Amino acid sequence: MAMLELKDVTISYKNVPAVQNVNLSLEEGEICSIVGESGSGKTTVIRAVLGLLAGGGKVTKGDILFDGETLLTRSGEEWRKLRGTKISMIFQDSGAMMNPTRKIGDCFVEYIRTHENISKKDAWEKGVKMLENMRLPNGDNVMRSYPFQLSGGMRQRVGIAMGMTYQPKLLLADEPTSALDVTTQAQIIRQFMELREEYGTSIIMVTHNLGVAAYMSDYIVVMKDGIIEDEGTRDYILKGTRKEYTKTLLDAVPSLGGVRYV
Amino acid sequence: MFDEKDVILEAKHITRKFPASGGRTLTACSDVSLKLYKGKTLGLVGESGCGKSTFMRFLVSLDTPTEGEIFFHGKNITQLKGEELRQNRQYIQMVFQDPSASFNPKMKIRDIICEPLMNFKRIKASEKDAVARKFLEMVDLPGEFADRYPHNMSGGQRQRVAIARAIALEPEIIVMDEATCALDVSVQKTIIELVVGLQKQKNISIGFIAHDLGLIQSFAHQIAVMYLGTIVEVLPGEEISTSAMHPYTQALLGAVFDLNMDFSKKIESIESEAPSPLDVPPGCPFQNRCDRCMEICREKRPALIDVAKGHQVACHLYT
Ligand SMILES: Nc1ncnc2c1ncn2[C@@H]1O[C@H](COP(=O)(O)OP(=O)(O)OP(=O)(O)O)[C@@H](O)[C@H]1O
Ligand SMILES: Nc1ncnc2c1ncn2[C@@H]1O[C@H](COP(=O)(O)OP(=O)(O)OP(=O)(O)O)[C@@H](O)[C@H]1O
Ligand SMILES: [Mg+2]
Ligand SMILES: [Mg+2]
């Protein structure tokens, strides 16, 4: 049985469909990347899985199953138990989602203590360790900082650290590394892969970096205009596809030593 | 290609220190000197947290350096105040790393795009709709988005609104801080072509922060590589993949995920601890991660020296 299954899912904002008839299935330990057009509905799809659609978004058709059970009718209490530990999410723009008036450490400690019955001091240490795993120097200083005192990529890594704290069964990552330099990105990608190897975590990763998608994924989904335009293994997407849009995307990937406009 | 008489903006010995927890000091930029040339693009790359945004924010007077000066058309802009500061804003525009944070969530996209134009009385209220639509279409968004609010858009759509707003004023300098990182590669290409087109037409100078080295080499005339608050290498854009000399620049090039890479290859990573701007070591900032580190690297900070035309490196291997 698949760990996660989206069956013919349509999602609308105020009755205007943003995503239509999406089918997707993910086994334990599988990594799937969603790539595609800006505005095609990638964030919408993974937020729907976590039951956190913004702006009045609703699943208007189809079903989303996790371990064989529907996610669409879960109560608030059930979601609280699932989120963070079983299913967790790294948001696109983690930085903008942080409360600007609270220090990182206060939020992180609170987050840890809603999932685990430990002392503030232990929670603090756990947070510091997670931050340092994300290659943030001086985890302690980061904990004592307000979001505006961190760089964009540092805020993003705080979001990644939180998302990975409890080795979730399913990790939904929305452009987790697009704000990171390439060496830091490589280290974070390695940690995603380790999470999968050690804990069998399944990952859905939204990314614009086709190199990253190709490196990490067992399966790649290409979205355009609210539907799945193309999908398949890395070899199929990179070498076998006949879809014009996928080819356009591949052709547009900037490469070192490639086209110059000036 | 870089003629000294074409220097439009020059940053001299910029240092920025922030107070940090426990009474310590964080050095975000340390003695940074860079020049922007008329009609040219300066790309800035470097590790997350190394001080790129901090530096670029000085150019739009959002922050003041602890030390150093910035000359725009020969005038020091670090001390501008009041009306002079306000006027200067129309010549240097910035697209922020976090576009959503720089929008007023209660304003419609139309007003967001037209706000700077209205502030500087470039257009009349009756022209707003047409102007907003024109710029939305330029960044590959439907004109109807003029009626939306920022939170009803995707991340990449908001990013394009921010770009539209910055180019609308036709500034002399545009600073783009990771302004295309949330765009798919096809839209990104459209935006780069648009910006490069404007640059050629209007002779605009661009400061562009990005992590995608392939992207930056596709249109930057000059690339500066930053590490732990200092500039470690400056070189012509087209040479980054062939002539990079600093071990950090080479490490960056080695970490790129490429469509032609060997996908079975294990990811290489720099094993040592990430460096901290709270305890910058004496000597070379890259010493603890450099596999060619020598005795002198722990003692003396290497100066940025000329190694070829338009190419400077700060590394003891080359002195
Ligand atoms: N709260 C909302 N209200 C109305 N429309 C929305 C809302 N959020 C998103 N949309 C629209 O739904 C579509 C899909 O948005 P989504 O954020 O899922 O795209 P995306 O694929 O993640 O794009 P990007 O790569 O730019 O982040 C877009 O056209 C967007 O304008
Ligand atoms: N207002 C502030 N107060 C304290 N520290 C700050 C402040 N702004 C930036 N810093 C610190 O300065 C350093 C440089 O930050 P900056 O935002 O310039 O990095 P960056 O190179 O743009 O990184 P990224 O690629 O992640 O955006 C970081 O260590 C950051 O925590
Ligand atoms: Mg998105
Ligand atoms: Mg930055």
CSV table of C-alpha atoms in Angstrom, one decimal, chain A residues 14 36-40 42-43 54-55 92-93 95-96 132 135-138 140-142 144 149 151-155 157 175 177-187 189-190 193-194 197 208-212 214-216 234-235 238-239 245 248-262, chain B residues 20-21 24 26 46-49 97-98 100 152 154-158 160 178 181-189 192-193 196 199-200 211-215 217-221 237-238 240-241 248 251-253 255-259 261-263 265-279 289:
chain,number,residue,atom,x,y,z
A,14,LYS,CA,-12.9,30.5,-3.7
A,36,GLY,CA,7.2,23.2,-13.3
A,37,GLU,CA,5.8,26.6,-14.0
A,38,SER,CA,5.6,29.3,-11.5
A,39,GLY,CA,2.0,29.5,-10.5
A,40,SER,CA,1.1,26.0,-11.7
A,42,LYS,CA,2.9,23.1,-6.7
A,43,THR,CA,2.6,24.8,-3.4
A,54,ALA,CA,-4.2,29.4,2.5
A,55,GLY,CA,-6.8,32.0,1.4
A,92,GLN,CA,8.6,28.2,0.6
A,93,ASP,CA,9.5,31.5,2.2
A,95,GLY,CA,11.4,33.5,6.6
A,96,ALA,CA,8.2,35.5,5.8
A,132,GLU,CA,24.0,23.4,13.8
A,135,ARG,CA,25.3,24.2,9.0
A,136,LEU,CA,24.3,27.3,10.9
A,137,PRO,CA,27.3,28.5,12.9
A,138,ASN,CA,26.7,29.4,16.6
A,140,ASP,CA,23.0,29.4,20.3
A,141,ASN,CA,23.3,32.9,18.8
A,142,VAL,CA,20.8,32.0,16.1
A,144,ARG,CA,18.8,34.4,20.5
A,149,GLN,CA,18.7,39.6,12.3
A,151,SER,CA,20.0,36.3,6.4
A,152,GLY,CA,17.4,34.9,4.1
A,153,GLY,CA,19.2,31.6,3.7
A,154,MET,CA,19.7,31.3,7.5
A,155,ARG,CA,15.9,31.8,8.1
A,157,ARG,CA,17.6,26.8,7.3
A,175,GLU,CA,11.8,25.0,-2.5
A,177,THR,CA,17.2,25.1,-0.9
A,178,SER,CA,16.5,27.8,-3.5
A,179,ALA,CA,17.7,30.5,-1.0
A,180,LEU,CA,21.0,28.6,-0.3
A,181,ASP,CA,24.4,28.8,-1.8
A,182,VAL,CA,25.5,25.7,-3.7
A,183,THR,CA,27.8,24.3,-1.0
A,184,THR,CA,25.2,24.7,1.8
A,185,GLN,CA,22.6,23.3,-0.6
A,186,ALA,CA,24.7,20.2,-1.2
A,187,GLN,CA,25.0,19.6,2.5
A,189,ILE,CA,20.4,17.7,0.2
A,190,ARG,CA,22.7,15.1,1.7
A,193,MET,CA,19.0,11.7,1.7
A,194,GLU,CA,20.3,10.5,5.1
A,197,GLU,CA,18.2,6.1,4.4
A,208,HIS,CA,13.0,24.8,-9.6
A,209,ASN,CA,16.4,23.3,-9.7
A,210,LEU,CA,16.2,20.4,-12.2
A,211,GLY,CA,19.7,19.2,-11.3
A,212,VAL,CA,18.7,18.8,-7.7
A,214,ALA,CA,17.3,14.7,-11.0
A,215,TYR,CA,19.9,13.9,-8.4
A,216,MET,CA,17.5,13.2,-5.5
A,234,ARG,CA,14.8,10.8,-14.1
A,235,ASP,CA,15.9,9.0,-17.2
A,238,LEU,CA,15.8,14.0,-18.9
A,239,LYS,CA,16.1,11.8,-22.0
A,245,TYR,CA,6.9,21.9,-22.0
A,248,THR,CA,11.4,23.9,-22.9
A,249,LEU,CA,12.2,23.7,-19.2
A,250,LEU,CA,15.3,21.5,-19.7
A,251,ASP,CA,16.5,23.9,-22.4
A,252,ALA,CA,16.1,26.9,-20.1
A,253,VAL,CA,18.3,25.5,-17.4
A,254,PRO,CA,21.3,27.8,-17.1
A,255,SER,CA,24.6,25.9,-17.2
A,256,LEU,CA,28.1,26.9,-16.5
A,257,GLY,CA,29.8,27.7,-19.8
A,258,GLY,CA,26.4,27.9,-21.5
A,259,VAL,CA,24.6,30.8,-23.3
A,260,ARG,CA,25.5,34.3,-22.5
A,261,TYR,CA,23.1,37.2,-23.1
A,262,VAL,CA,25.7,40.0,-23.0
B,20,ALA,CA,25.2,40.1,19.0
B,21,SER,CA,24.1,38.1,22.0
B,24,ARG,CA,29.8,40.0,21.2
B,26,LEU,CA,29.2,40.1,14.5
B,46,GLY,CA,28.8,33.6,-1.8
B,47,GLU,CA,27.8,31.5,1.2
B,48,SER,CA,24.5,32.0,2.8
B,49,GLY,CA,25.0,34.5,5.6
B,97,GLN,CA,15.1,38.8,-1.3
B,98,ASP,CA,11.8,38.4,0.5
B,100,SER,CA,6.3,39.4,0.4
B,152,ASN,CA,-3.5,35.5,-3.5
B,154,SER,CA,2.2,32.1,-5.8
B,155,GLY,CA,5.7,32.8,-4.5
B,156,GLY,CA,7.1,33.3,-8.0
B,157,GLN,CA,4.3,35.6,-9.1
B,158,ARG,CA,5.0,37.9,-6.1
B,160,ARG,CA,7.8,39.1,-10.5
B,178,GLU,CA,18.0,36.6,-5.4
B,181,CYS,CA,15.2,32.2,-7.2
B,182,ALA,CA,11.5,31.4,-6.9
B,183,LEU,CA,10.9,31.3,-10.7
B,184,ASP,CA,10.9,28.2,-12.9
B,185,VAL,CA,13.9,28.3,-15.3
B,186,SER,CA,11.7,29.1,-18.3
B,187,VAL,CA,10.2,32.2,-16.7
B,188,GLN,CA,13.5,33.1,-15.2
B,189,LYS,CA,15.0,33.1,-18.7
B,192,ILE,CA,16.7,37.8,-17.5
B,193,GLU,CA,16.2,38.6,-21.2
B,196,VAL,CA,19.3,42.5,-20.1
B,199,GLN,CA,20.0,47.3,-19.6
B,200,LYS,CA,21.1,47.6,-23.3
B,211,HIS,CA,23.3,31.3,-5.9
B,212,ASP,CA,23.0,29.9,-9.4
B,213,LEU,CA,26.4,30.2,-10.9
B,214,GLY,CA,25.2,29.1,-14.3
B,215,LEU,CA,22.6,31.9,-14.3
B,217,GLN,CA,27.6,33.7,-15.7
B,218,SER,CA,25.0,34.0,-18.4
B,219,PHE,CA,24.7,37.8,-18.0
B,220,ALA,CA,27.1,39.2,-15.4
B,221,HIS,CA,30.0,41.3,-16.8
B,237,GLY,CA,31.6,36.9,-15.8
B,238,GLU,CA,32.4,34.7,-18.7
B,240,ILE,CA,34.0,32.0,-13.8
B,241,SER,CA,34.0,28.4,-14.9
B,248,TYR,CA,36.4,28.8,-2.2
B,251,ALA,CA,34.5,24.7,-4.1
B,252,LEU,CA,31.4,26.5,-5.2
B,253,LEU,CA,31.9,25.3,-8.8
B,255,ALA,CA,29.0,21.8,-5.7
B,256,VAL,CA,26.8,22.7,-8.6
B,257,PHE,CA,24.0,20.3,-9.4
B,258,ASP,CA,24.0,19.9,-13.1
B,259,LEU,CA,21.8,18.0,-15.6
B,261,MET,CA,26.4,15.3,-13.6
B,262,ASP,CA,27.0,11.8,-12.5
B,263,PHE,CA,23.8,11.0,-10.5
B,265,LYS,CA,28.1,10.3,-7.3
B,266,LYS,CA,28.1,10.8,-3.5
B,267,ILE,CA,27.6,14.5,-2.6
B,268,GLU,CA,30.9,16.1,-1.7
B,269,SER,CA,30.7,18.4,1.2
B,270,ILE,CA,33.0,20.6,3.2
B,271,GLU,CA,33.3,18.6,6.4
B,272,SER,CA,34.7,21.2,8.8
B,273,GLU,CA,32.5,23.4,10.9
B,274,ALA,CA,30.7,26.3,9.2
B,275,PRO,CA,32.6,29.5,9.9
B,276,SER,CA,31.0,32.1,12.1
B,277,PRO,CA,30.9,35.9,11.6
B,278,LEU,CA,31.1,36.1,15.4
B,279,ASP,CA,34.6,34.7,15.6
B,289,ARG,CA,37.9,24.7,5.2
